[in-house]
Coordinates of N, CA, C and O and ligand atoms in Angstrom, one line a residue:
M1 N 152.5 294.3 25.9 CA 153.0 293.3 27.0 C 152.0 292.2 27.2 O 152.3 291.0 27.4
G2 N 150.8 292.8 27.4 CA 149.6 291.7 27.7 C 149.5 290.7 26.6 O 149.5 289.5 26.9
L3 N 149.8 291.1 25.4 CA 149.6 290.3 24.3 C 150.8 289.2 24.2 O 150.6 288.0 23.9
L4 N 151.9 289.8 24.4 CA 153.2 288.9 24.6 C 153.0 287.9 25.6 O 153.3 286.7 25.4
F5 N 152.6 288.3 26.7 CA 152.3 287.4 27.8 C 151.3 286.3 27.5 O 151.5 285.1 27.8
A6 N 150.3 286.7 26.9 CA 149.2 285.7 26.5 C 149.9 284.8 25.5 O 149.5 283.6 25.5
K7 N 150.6 285.2 24.6 CA 151.4 284.3 23.6 C 152.2 283.3 24.3 O 152.3 282.1 24.1
L8 N 153.0 283.9 25.3 CA 154.0 282.9 26.0 C 153.1 281.9 26.8 O 153.5 280.8 26.9
M9 N 152.0 282.3 27.2 CA 151.2 281.4 28.1 C 150.6 280.2 27.1 O 150.6 279.1 27.6
T10 N 150.4 280.6 25.9 CA 149.9 279.6 25.0 C 151.0 278.6 24.6 O 150.8 277.4 24.3
V11 N 152.3 279.2 24.5 CA 153.4 278.3 24.3 C 153.8 277.5 25.4 O 153.9 276.2 25.4
F12 N 153.9 277.9 26.6 CA 154.3 277.2 27.8 C 153.2 276.6 28.6 O 153.4 275.9 29.5
G13 N 152.0 277.0 28.3 CA 150.8 276.5 29.0 C 150.7 277.2 30.3 O 151.5 278.0 30.8
D14 N 149.7 276.8 31.0 CA 149.3 277.6 32.3 C 150.2 276.8 33.3 O 150.7 275.8 33.2
R15 N 150.1 277.3 34.7 CA 150.6 276.7 35.7 C 150.0 275.4 36.1 O 148.9 275.2 35.6
E16 N 150.7 274.5 36.9 CA 150.0 273.2 37.2 C 148.9 273.5 38.2 O 149.0 274.2 39.1
H17 N 148.0 272.6 38.1 CA 146.9 272.6 39.1 C 147.0 271.4 39.9 O 147.1 270.2 39.4
K18 N 147.0 271.6 41.2 CA 147.2 270.5 42.2 C 145.8 269.6 42.3 O 144.9 270.2 42.8
V19 N 146.1 268.4 42.3 CA 144.8 267.5 42.4 C 145.3 266.4 43.4 O 146.4 265.8 43.2
I20 N 144.5 266.0 44.3 CA 144.8 264.8 45.0 C 143.8 263.8 44.9 O 142.6 264.0 44.8
I21 N 144.2 262.6 44.7 CA 143.4 261.3 44.6 C 143.3 260.5 45.9 O 144.3 260.1 46.4
V22 N 142.1 260.6 46.6 CA 141.9 260.1 47.8 C 140.8 258.9 47.8 O 140.1 258.8 46.8
G23 N 140.8 258.2 48.8 CA 139.8 257.2 48.9 C 140.2 255.9 49.6 O 141.5 256.0 49.9
L24 N 139.4 255.0 49.9 CA 139.9 253.9 50.8 C 140.8 253.0 50.0 O 140.8 253.1 48.8
D25 N 141.5 252.1 50.7 CA 142.3 251.2 50.0 C 141.6 250.3 49.2 O 140.4 249.9 49.4
N26 N 142.1 249.9 48.0 CA 141.6 248.8 47.1 C 140.5 249.7 46.2 O 139.8 249.1 45.4
A27 N 140.1 251.0 46.4 CA 139.1 251.7 45.6 C 139.4 251.7 44.0 O 138.6 251.8 43.2
G28 N 140.7 251.8 43.7 CA 141.2 251.9 42.4 C 141.9 253.2 42.1 O 142.1 253.6 40.9
K29 N 142.4 253.9 43.0 CA 143.0 255.1 42.9 C 144.3 255.0 42.0 O 144.4 255.8 41.1
T30 N 145.1 254.1 42.2 CA 146.4 254.0 41.5 C 146.0 253.6 40.2 O 146.7 254.1 39.2
T31 N 145.2 252.7 40.0 CA 144.8 252.3 38.6 C 144.3 253.4 37.7 O 144.5 253.5 36.6
I32 N 143.4 254.3 38.4 CA 142.9 255.4 37.8 C 144.1 256.3 37.3 O 144.1 257.0 36.3
L33 N 144.9 256.6 38.2 CA 146.1 257.6 38.0 C 146.9 257.1 36.7 O 147.2 257.9 35.7
Y34 N 147.1 255.9 36.6 CA 148.0 255.4 35.5 C 147.1 255.2 34.4 O 147.6 255.3 33.1
Q35 N 145.8 255.0 34.4 CA 144.9 255.0 33.3 C 144.8 256.4 32.7 O 144.9 256.6 31.4
F36 N 144.9 257.4 33.5 CA 144.8 258.9 33.0 C 146.2 259.0 32.3 O 146.1 259.7 31.2
L37 N 147.2 258.4 32.7 CA 148.5 258.7 32.1 C 148.8 257.9 30.9 O 149.2 258.5 30.0
T38 N 148.5 256.7 30.9 CA 149.0 255.8 29.8 C 147.7 255.2 29.0 O 148.0 254.7 28.0
K39 N 146.6 255.6 29.6 CA 145.3 254.9 28.9 C 145.4 253.4 28.8 O 145.0 252.7 28.0
E40 N 146.2 252.8 29.7 CA 146.3 251.3 29.8 C 146.1 250.8 31.3 O 146.5 251.6 32.2
A41 N 145.6 249.7 31.4 CA 145.6 249.1 32.8 C 147.0 248.7 33.3 O 147.6 248.1 32.4
V42 N 147.4 249.2 34.4 CA 148.8 248.7 34.8 C 148.5 247.8 36.2 O 147.6 248.0 36.8
H43 N 149.5 247.0 36.3 CA 149.4 246.3 37.6 C 149.8 247.1 38.7 O 150.7 247.8 38.8
T44 N 149.0 247.1 39.7 CA 149.2 248.0 40.9 C 149.5 247.1 42.2 O 149.1 246.0 42.3
S45 N 150.1 247.7 43.2 CA 150.2 247.1 44.5 C 149.8 248.2 45.6 O 149.8 249.4 45.2
P46 N 149.4 247.9 46.7 CA 149.0 248.8 47.6 C 150.0 250.0 47.7 O 151.2 249.7 47.9
T47 N 149.4 251.2 47.6 CA 150.3 252.4 47.7 C 150.8 252.8 49.0 O 150.0 252.9 49.9
I48 N 152.0 252.7 49.3 CA 152.6 253.0 50.6 C 153.2 254.5 50.3 O 154.0 254.7 49.4
G49 N 152.7 255.5 51.0 CA 153.2 256.9 50.7 C 152.3 257.4 49.6 O 151.1 257.4 49.8
S50 N 152.9 257.9 48.5 CA 152.2 258.5 47.4 C 152.7 258.3 46.1 O 154.0 258.1 46.0
N51 N 152.1 258.3 45.0 CA 152.6 258.5 43.7 C 152.2 259.8 43.1 O 151.1 260.2 43.5
V52 N 153.1 260.5 42.4 CA 152.6 261.7 41.9 C 153.1 261.7 40.3 O 154.1 261.2 39.9
E53 N 152.1 262.2 39.5 CA 152.3 262.3 38.0 C 151.7 263.6 37.4 O 150.6 264.1 38.0
E54 N 152.3 264.0 36.4 CA 151.7 265.2 35.7 C 150.8 264.7 34.5 O 151.3 264.0 33.7
I55 N 149.6 265.3 34.3 CA 148.7 264.9 33.2 C 148.4 266.3 32.5 O 147.8 267.2 33.2
A56 N 148.5 266.3 31.3 CA 148.1 267.5 30.6 C 146.9 267.2 29.7 O 146.8 266.2 29.0
V57 N 145.8 268.0 29.9 CA 144.6 267.9 29.1 C 144.6 269.2 28.3 O 144.4 270.3 28.7
Q58 N 144.7 269.1 26.9 CA 145.0 270.2 26.1 C 146.1 271.0 26.7 O 147.3 270.5 27.0
K59 N 145.9 272.3 27.1 CA 147.0 273.0 27.8 C 147.0 273.2 29.2 O 147.6 273.9 29.8
T60 N 146.0 272.4 29.8 CA 145.8 272.5 31.3 C 146.5 271.4 31.9 O 146.3 270.2 31.5
R61 N 147.4 271.8 32.8 CA 148.2 270.6 33.4 C 147.8 270.5 34.9 O 147.7 271.4 35.6
F62 N 147.6 269.2 35.1 CA 147.3 268.8 36.5 C 148.6 268.0 37.1 O 149.1 267.1 36.5
L63 N 148.9 268.3 38.4 CA 149.8 267.5 39.2 C 148.9 266.7 40.1 O 148.3 267.2 41.1
M64 N 148.9 265.3 39.9 CA 148.0 264.5 40.5 C 148.7 263.6 41.5 O 149.6 262.9 41.2
W65 N 148.3 263.8 42.9 CA 148.8 262.9 43.8 C 147.9 261.9 44.2 O 146.7 262.1 44.6
D66 N 148.5 260.7 44.2 CA 147.7 259.4 44.5 C 148.2 259.0 46.0 O 149.2 258.7 46.2
I67 N 147.2 259.1 47.0 CA 147.6 259.0 48.3 C 147.1 257.7 48.9 O 146.0 257.3 48.6
G68 N 147.8 257.0 49.6 CA 147.6 255.7 50.1 C 146.2 255.8 50.9 O 146.1 256.8 51.7
G69 N 145.4 254.8 50.9 CA 144.2 254.8 51.5 C 144.0 254.0 52.8 O 142.9 254.0 53.5
Q70 N 145.0 253.3 53.1 CA 144.8 252.3 54.3 C 144.6 253.2 55.6 O 145.1 254.3 55.6
E71 N 144.0 252.5 56.5 CA 143.7 253.3 57.7 C 144.9 254.0 58.2 O 144.6 255.4 58.6
S72 N 146.0 253.4 58.4 CA 147.1 254.1 59.0 C 147.6 255.3 58.2 O 148.1 256.2 58.8
L73 N 147.3 255.3 57.0 CA 147.7 256.6 56.1 C 146.7 257.5 56.0 O 147.1 258.7 55.7
R74 N 145.4 257.3 56.3 CA 144.3 258.4 56.1 C 144.6 259.5 57.1 O 144.3 260.6 56.7
A75 N 145.3 259.3 58.2 CA 145.4 260.3 59.1 C 146.5 261.4 58.6 O 146.3 262.5 58.9
S76 N 147.2 261.0 57.5 CA 148.2 262.1 57.0 C 147.6 262.6 55.7 O 148.3 263.4 55.1
W77 N 146.4 262.3 55.3 CA 145.9 262.9 54.1 C 145.9 264.4 54.1 O 146.3 265.2 53.3
N78 N 145.7 265.0 55.4 CA 145.6 266.5 55.6 C 147.0 267.2 55.3 O 146.9 268.3 54.9
S79 N 148.0 266.3 55.2 CA 149.4 267.1 54.9 C 149.5 267.3 53.4 O 150.4 268.0 53.0
Y80 N 148.6 266.7 52.6 CA 148.5 267.0 51.2 C 147.5 268.0 50.9 O 147.5 268.5 49.6
Y81 N 146.8 268.6 51.7 CA 145.7 269.5 51.2 C 146.0 270.8 50.7 O 145.4 271.4 49.9
C82 N 147.1 271.3 51.3 CA 147.5 272.7 51.0 C 147.6 273.0 49.4 O 148.3 272.2 48.7
N83 N 146.9 274.0 49.0 CA 147.0 274.4 47.6 C 146.3 273.5 46.6 O 146.4 273.6 45.4
T84 N 145.5 272.4 47.2 CA 144.7 271.5 46.4 C 143.6 272.2 45.7 O 142.7 272.9 46.4
E85 N 143.5 272.1 44.3 CA 142.4 272.7 43.7 C 141.2 271.7 43.5 O 140.1 272.1 43.4
I86 N 141.6 270.4 43.2 CA 140.6 269.5 43.1 C 140.9 268.1 43.8 O 142.0 267.7 43.8
V87 N 139.9 267.7 44.5 CA 140.0 266.5 45.2 C 139.2 265.4 44.5 O 138.0 265.6 44.1
I88 N 139.9 264.3 44.1 CA 139.1 263.2 43.5 C 139.0 262.1 44.5 O 140.0 261.6 45.1
L89 N 137.7 261.8 44.8 CA 137.4 260.7 45.8 C 137.0 259.5 45.0 O 136.0 259.5 44.3
V90 N 137.9 258.5 45.1 CA 137.6 257.2 44.2 C 136.8 256.3 45.3 O 137.2 256.1 46.3
V91 N 135.6 255.9 44.8 CA 134.8 255.0 45.5 C 134.7 253.6 44.8 O 134.4 253.7 43.6
D92 N 134.9 252.5 45.4 CA 134.6 251.3 44.9 C 133.1 250.9 45.1 O 132.5 250.8 46.1
S93 N 132.5 250.9 43.9 CA 131.0 251.0 43.8 C 130.4 249.6 44.1 O 129.2 249.5 44.3
T94 N 131.3 248.7 44.5 CA 130.8 247.3 44.8 C 130.9 247.2 46.5 O 130.4 246.3 47.0
D95 N 131.5 248.1 47.1 CA 131.9 248.0 48.5 C 130.9 248.7 49.4 O 131.0 249.9 49.8
R96 N 129.7 248.1 49.4 CA 128.6 248.6 50.2 C 128.9 248.8 51.7 O 128.3 249.8 52.3
E97 N 129.7 247.9 52.2 CA 130.0 247.9 53.7 C 130.7 249.1 54.2 O 130.6 249.6 55.2
R98 N 131.6 249.7 53.2 CA 132.4 250.9 53.7 C 131.9 252.1 53.1 O 132.7 253.1 53.2
L99 N 130.6 252.2 52.7 CA 130.1 253.5 52.2 C 130.0 254.5 53.3 O 130.3 255.6 53.1
T100 N 129.7 254.0 54.5 CA 129.6 255.0 55.7 C 130.9 255.6 56.0 O 131.1 256.8 56.3
L101 N 131.9 254.6 55.9 CA 133.4 255.0 56.1 C 133.7 256.1 55.0 O 134.3 257.2 55.4
N102 N 133.3 256.0 53.7 CA 133.6 256.9 52.7 C 132.9 258.2 53.0 O 133.5 259.3 52.7
K103 N 131.7 258.1 53.5 CA 130.8 259.3 53.8 C 131.6 260.1 54.9 O 131.7 261.5 54.7
E104 N 132.0 259.5 55.9 CA 132.6 260.1 57.0 C 134.0 260.8 56.6 O 134.2 262.0 56.9
E105 N 134.7 260.1 55.8 CA 136.1 260.7 55.3 C 135.7 262.0 54.4 O 136.5 262.9 54.5
L106 N 134.8 261.8 53.6 CA 134.5 262.8 52.6 C 134.1 264.2 53.3 O 134.7 265.1 53.1
H107 N 133.2 264.1 54.3 CA 132.7 265.2 55.0 C 133.8 265.8 55.9 O 133.8 267.0 56.0
R108 N 134.5 264.9 56.5 CA 135.6 265.4 57.4 C 136.6 266.2 56.5 O 137.0 267.3 56.9
M109 N 136.9 265.6 55.4 CA 137.9 266.3 54.5 C 137.3 267.7 54.2 O 138.2 268.7 54.0
L110 N 136.2 267.7 53.6 CA 135.5 269.0 53.1 C 135.5 270.1 54.2 O 135.4 271.3 53.9
A111 N 135.5 269.7 55.4 CA 135.4 270.7 56.5 C 136.8 271.2 56.8 O 136.9 272.2 57.6
H112 N 137.9 270.6 56.2 CA 139.2 271.0 56.6 C 139.5 272.5 55.8 O 139.1 272.7 54.7
E113 N 140.0 273.3 56.7 CA 140.1 274.8 56.0 C 141.1 274.9 54.9 O 140.9 275.7 54.0
D114 N 142.1 273.9 54.7 CA 142.9 274.0 53.5 C 142.2 273.6 52.2 O 142.8 273.8 51.1
L115 N 141.0 273.1 52.4 CA 140.3 272.6 51.2 C 139.0 273.4 50.9 O 138.2 273.1 50.1
Q116 N 139.0 274.6 51.5 CA 137.8 275.4 51.4 C 137.5 275.9 50.0 O 136.3 276.0 49.7
N117 N 138.4 276.0 49.1 CA 138.3 276.4 47.8 C 138.3 275.2 46.7 O 138.5 275.5 45.5
A118 N 138.6 274.0 47.2 CA 138.7 272.9 46.3 C 137.3 272.3 45.8 O 136.3 272.4 46.5
A119 N 137.4 271.9 44.6 CA 136.2 271.3 43.9 C 136.4 269.9 44.2 O 137.5 269.3 44.4
V120 N 135.2 269.1 44.3 CA 135.4 267.7 44.6 C 134.7 266.8 43.4 O 133.6 267.0 43.0
L121 N 135.4 265.8 42.9 CA 134.9 264.9 41.9 C 134.9 263.5 42.6 O 135.9 263.0 43.1
I122 N 133.7 262.9 42.5 CA 133.6 261.6 43.2 C 133.6 260.6 42.0 O 132.7 260.7 41.1
L123 N 134.4 259.6 42.1 CA 134.4 258.6 40.9 C 133.8 257.3 41.5 O 134.4 256.7 42.3
A124 N 132.8 257.0 40.9 CA 132.0 255.7 41.2 C 132.7 254.7 40.4 O 132.3 254.4 39.3
N125 N 133.8 254.1 40.9 CA 134.7 253.2 40.1 C 134.1 251.8 40.1 O 133.2 251.5 40.9
K126 N 134.6 250.9 39.2 CA 134.3 249.5 39.0 C 132.9 249.3 38.6 O 132.2 248.5 39.0
Q127 N 132.5 250.2 37.6 CA 131.1 250.0 37.2 C 131.0 248.8 36.2 O 129.9 248.3 35.9
D128 N 132.2 248.1 35.9 CA 132.1 246.9 35.1 C 131.6 245.7 36.0 O 131.2 244.7 35.5
M129 N 131.6 245.9 37.3 CA 131.2 244.8 38.1 C 129.7 244.7 38.2 O 129.0 245.7 38.3
K130 N 129.2 243.4 38.2 CA 127.7 243.2 38.1 C 126.9 243.8 39.4 O 125.9 244.4 39.1
N131 N 127.7 243.8 40.6 CA 127.0 244.2 41.7 C 127.3 245.7 42.0 O 127.1 246.1 43.3
S132 N 127.7 246.4 41.1 CA 128.1 247.9 41.4 C 126.8 248.6 41.6 O 125.9 248.6 41.1
M133 N 127.1 249.6 42.6 CA 125.9 250.7 42.7 C 126.1 251.8 41.8 O 127.2 252.0 41.3
S134 N 124.9 252.3 41.4 CA 125.0 253.4 40.5 C 125.3 254.8 41.1 O 125.3 254.8 42.3
P135 N 125.7 255.7 40.4 CA 126.1 257.0 40.9 C 125.1 257.6 41.7 O 125.3 258.2 42.7
A136 N 123.9 257.4 41.3 CA 122.6 258.0 41.9 C 122.6 257.4 43.4 O 122.5 258.1 44.5
E137 N 122.7 255.9 43.5 CA 122.7 255.4 44.8 C 123.8 255.9 45.6 O 123.6 256.3 46.9
I138 N 125.0 255.9 45.1 CA 126.2 256.4 45.9 C 126.1 257.8 46.3 O 126.3 258.2 47.6
S139 N 125.5 258.7 45.5 CA 125.3 260.1 45.7 C 124.4 260.2 47.0 O 124.6 261.1 47.9
Q140 N 123.3 259.3 47.0 CA 122.5 259.4 48.1 C 123.1 259.1 49.4 O 122.9 259.6 50.4
Y141 N 123.8 257.8 49.3 CA 124.6 257.4 50.6 C 125.6 258.4 51.2 O 125.7 258.6 52.3
L142 N 126.2 259.1 50.1 CA 127.2 259.9 50.6 C 126.7 261.4 50.9 O 127.4 262.3 51.4
T143 N 125.5 261.6 50.8 CA 124.6 262.7 51.0 C 125.3 263.9 50.2 O 125.5 265.0 50.8
L144 N 125.6 263.7 49.0 CA 126.3 264.8 48.2 C 125.5 266.0 48.1 O 126.0 267.1 48.0
S145 N 124.2 265.9 48.1 CA 123.3 267.1 47.9 C 123.4 268.1 49.1 O 123.1 269.2 48.8
S146 N 124.0 267.6 50.2 CA 124.3 268.4 51.3 C 125.5 269.2 51.2 O 125.7 270.2 52.1
I147 N 126.3 269.0 50.1 CA 127.6 269.8 50.0 C 127.2 271.2 49.4 O 126.7 271.0 48.1
T148 N 127.3 272.2 50.0 CA 127.0 273.3 49.4 C 128.1 274.4 49.1 O 128.2 275.2 48.4
G149 N 129.1 274.1 50.0 CA 130.3 275.1 50.1 C 131.3 274.7 49.0 O 132.3 275.5 48.8
H150 N 131.3 273.6 48.2 CA 132.2 273.2 47.3 C 131.4 272.8 46.0 O 130.4 272.3 46.0
S151 N 132.1 273.1 44.8 CA 131.7 272.6 43.6 C 131.9 271.0 43.6 O 132.9 270.6 43.9
W152 N 131.0 270.3 43.1 CA 131.1 268.8 43.2 C 130.4 268.2 42.0 O 129.4 268.7 41.4
H153 N 130.9 267.0 41.7 CA 130.3 266.3 40.6 C 130.6 264.7 40.8 O 131.6 264.4 41.3
I154 N 129.7 263.9 40.4 CA 129.9 262.5 40.5 C 130.0 261.9 39.1 O 129.1 262.2 38.2
Q155 N 130.8 260.9 38.9 CA 131.0 260.3 37.6 C 131.2 258.9 37.7 O 132.1 258.3 38.6
A156 N 130.4 258.2 36.9 CA 130.7 256.7 36.9 C 131.9 256.3 36.0 O 132.1 256.9 35.1
C157 N 132.7 255.3 36.5 CA 133.8 255.0 35.7 C 134.3 253.6 35.9 O 133.7 252.8 36.9
C158 N 135.1 253.2 35.0 CA 135.8 251.8 35.2 C 137.3 252.0 34.8 O 137.7 252.5 33.7
A159 N 138.1 252.0 35.9 CA 139.5 252.3 35.7 C 140.2 251.2 34.8 O 141.2 251.6 34.2
L160 N 139.7 250.0 34.7 CA 140.3 249.0 33.9 C 140.3 249.3 32.4 O 141.3 249.2 31.6
T161 N 139.2 250.0 32.0 CA 138.9 250.3 30.5 C 139.0 251.7 30.3 O 139.3 252.2 29.2
G162 N 139.1 252.5 31.3 CA 139.2 254.0 31.1 C 137.8 254.6 30.9 O 137.7 255.9 30.8
E163 N 136.7 253.8 30.9 CA 135.5 254.4 30.6 C 135.1 255.4 31.7 O 135.3 255.2 32.9
G164 N 134.6 256.7 31.3 CA 134.4 257.6 32.2 C 135.4 258.7 32.5 O 135.1 259.8 33.2
L165 N 136.6 258.3 32.3 CA 137.7 259.1 32.7 C 137.9 260.4 31.7 O 138.2 261.4 32.4
P166 N 137.7 260.2 30.5 CA 137.8 261.5 29.8 C 136.8 262.5 30.1 O 137.2 263.7 30.3
A167 N 135.6 262.1 30.4 CA 134.6 262.9 31.0 C 135.0 263.6 32.2 O 134.7 264.9 32.5
S168 N 135.7 262.9 33.1 CA 136.1 263.4 34.4 C 137.2 264.5 34.2 O 137.1 265.5 34.8
L169 N 138.1 264.3 33.3 CA 139.1 265.2 33.1 C 138.5 266.5 32.4 O 139.0 267.6 32.8
E170 N 137.5 266.4 31.6 CA 136.9 267.5 31.1 C 136.2 268.4 32.2 O 136.3 269.6 32.2
W171 N 135.6 267.7 33.2 CA 134.9 268.4 34.2 C 136.1 269.1 35.0 O 135.9 270.4 35.4
M172 N 137.1 268.4 35.4 CA 138.2 269.0 36.1 C 138.8 270.4 35.4 O 139.1 271.3 36.0
R173 N 138.9 270.1 34.1 CA 139.5 271.2 33.3 C 138.5 272.4 33.3 O 138.9 273.5 33.6
S174 N 137.2 272.2 33.2 CA 136.2 273.3 33.3 C 136.2 274.0 34.7 O 136.1 275.1 34.8
R175 N 136.5 273.2 35.7 CA 136.5 273.7 37.0 C 137.7 274.6 37.1 O 137.6 275.8 37.7
V176 N 138.9 274.3 36.7 CA 140.0 275.2 37.0 C 139.9 276.3 36.1 O 140.5 277.5 36.3
L177 N 139.4 276.2 34.9 CA 139.3 277.4 33.9 C 138.3 278.3 34.4 O 138.4 279.5 34.2
A178 N 137.3 277.9 35.2 CA 136.3 278.7 35.7 C 136.8 279.7 36.9 O 136.3 280.6 37.2
N179 N 138.0 279.3 37.4 CA 138.6 280.0 38.7 C 139.5 281.1 38.2 O 140.1 281.1 37.0
Ligands
G3D201 P1 144.1 251.6 45.4 O1 145.1 252.4 44.8 O2 142.9 252.6 45.6 O3 144.3 251.0 46.7 P2 144.2 249.9 43.2 O4 143.4 250.5 44.3 O5 144.4 250.9 42.0 O6 145.6 249.3 43.6 O7 143.2 248.8 42.7 C1 142.8 247.8 43.6 C2 142.2 246.6 42.9 O8 141.1 247.1 42.1 C3 143.2 246.1 41.8 O9 143.0 244.7 41.7 C4 142.6 246.7 40.6 O10 142.9 246.0 39.3 C5 141.2 246.6 40.8 N1 140.5 247.7 40.1 C6 140.6 249.0 40.0 N2 139.7 249.6 39.2 C7 138.8 248.6 38.8 C8 137.6 248.6 37.9 O11 137.2 249.6 37.4 N3 137.0 247.4 37.8 C9 137.7 246.3 38.3 N4 136.8 245.2 38.1 N5 138.7 246.3 39.1 C10 139.3 247.4 39.3 P3 144.1 243.5 42.2 O12 143.4 242.3 41.8 O13 145.3 243.8 41.4 O14 144.2 243.7 43.7
MG202 MG1 147.2 252.7 45.4

């Protein structure tokens, strides 16, 4: 029975793992979602509500929710937290002015009881821009080293070319397989 079950699992794959993509407006969340999906840059417009897509990495399936980041929508992020295994926080690496806001949103989110078991991936997006901050700088501003209760990782990326995204998916896959 165990063997049969294992075989069926390899045919049908594992269950879906819920991922939410959060971040301030204009960070690149929707561009990243569609780059994961199509490996092409797509034209985006500000997300009202949410976009949801399934992405499979080998046999691991992720259900990814891209949630609007405008101030009026941030208050409703917590309605998406339940059963989330991975939170992707997308940061615009050129937006120095809103780093403090990013830091507050990140730590507020991680304190939420529905995210106690979630891992967090910080994407330092827009690395193609000349004035972008490095992941090390962003890590310091967001005080990532103070996160002890969650597994976390920061990855440099460019949503327009897809650079850094395969490595992100690999990390996500390793996290859900470790559970
Ligand atoms: P959001 O969903 O987080 O609000 P979007 O952000 O995905 O809608 O992207 C916002 C703008 O940033 C878009 O530009 C998009 O093309 C751009 N963008 C996203 N990722 C990158 C990146 O890695 N590098 C650069 N240079 N630009 C990026 P527009 O001009 O359409 O508003
Ligand atoms: Mg969007």
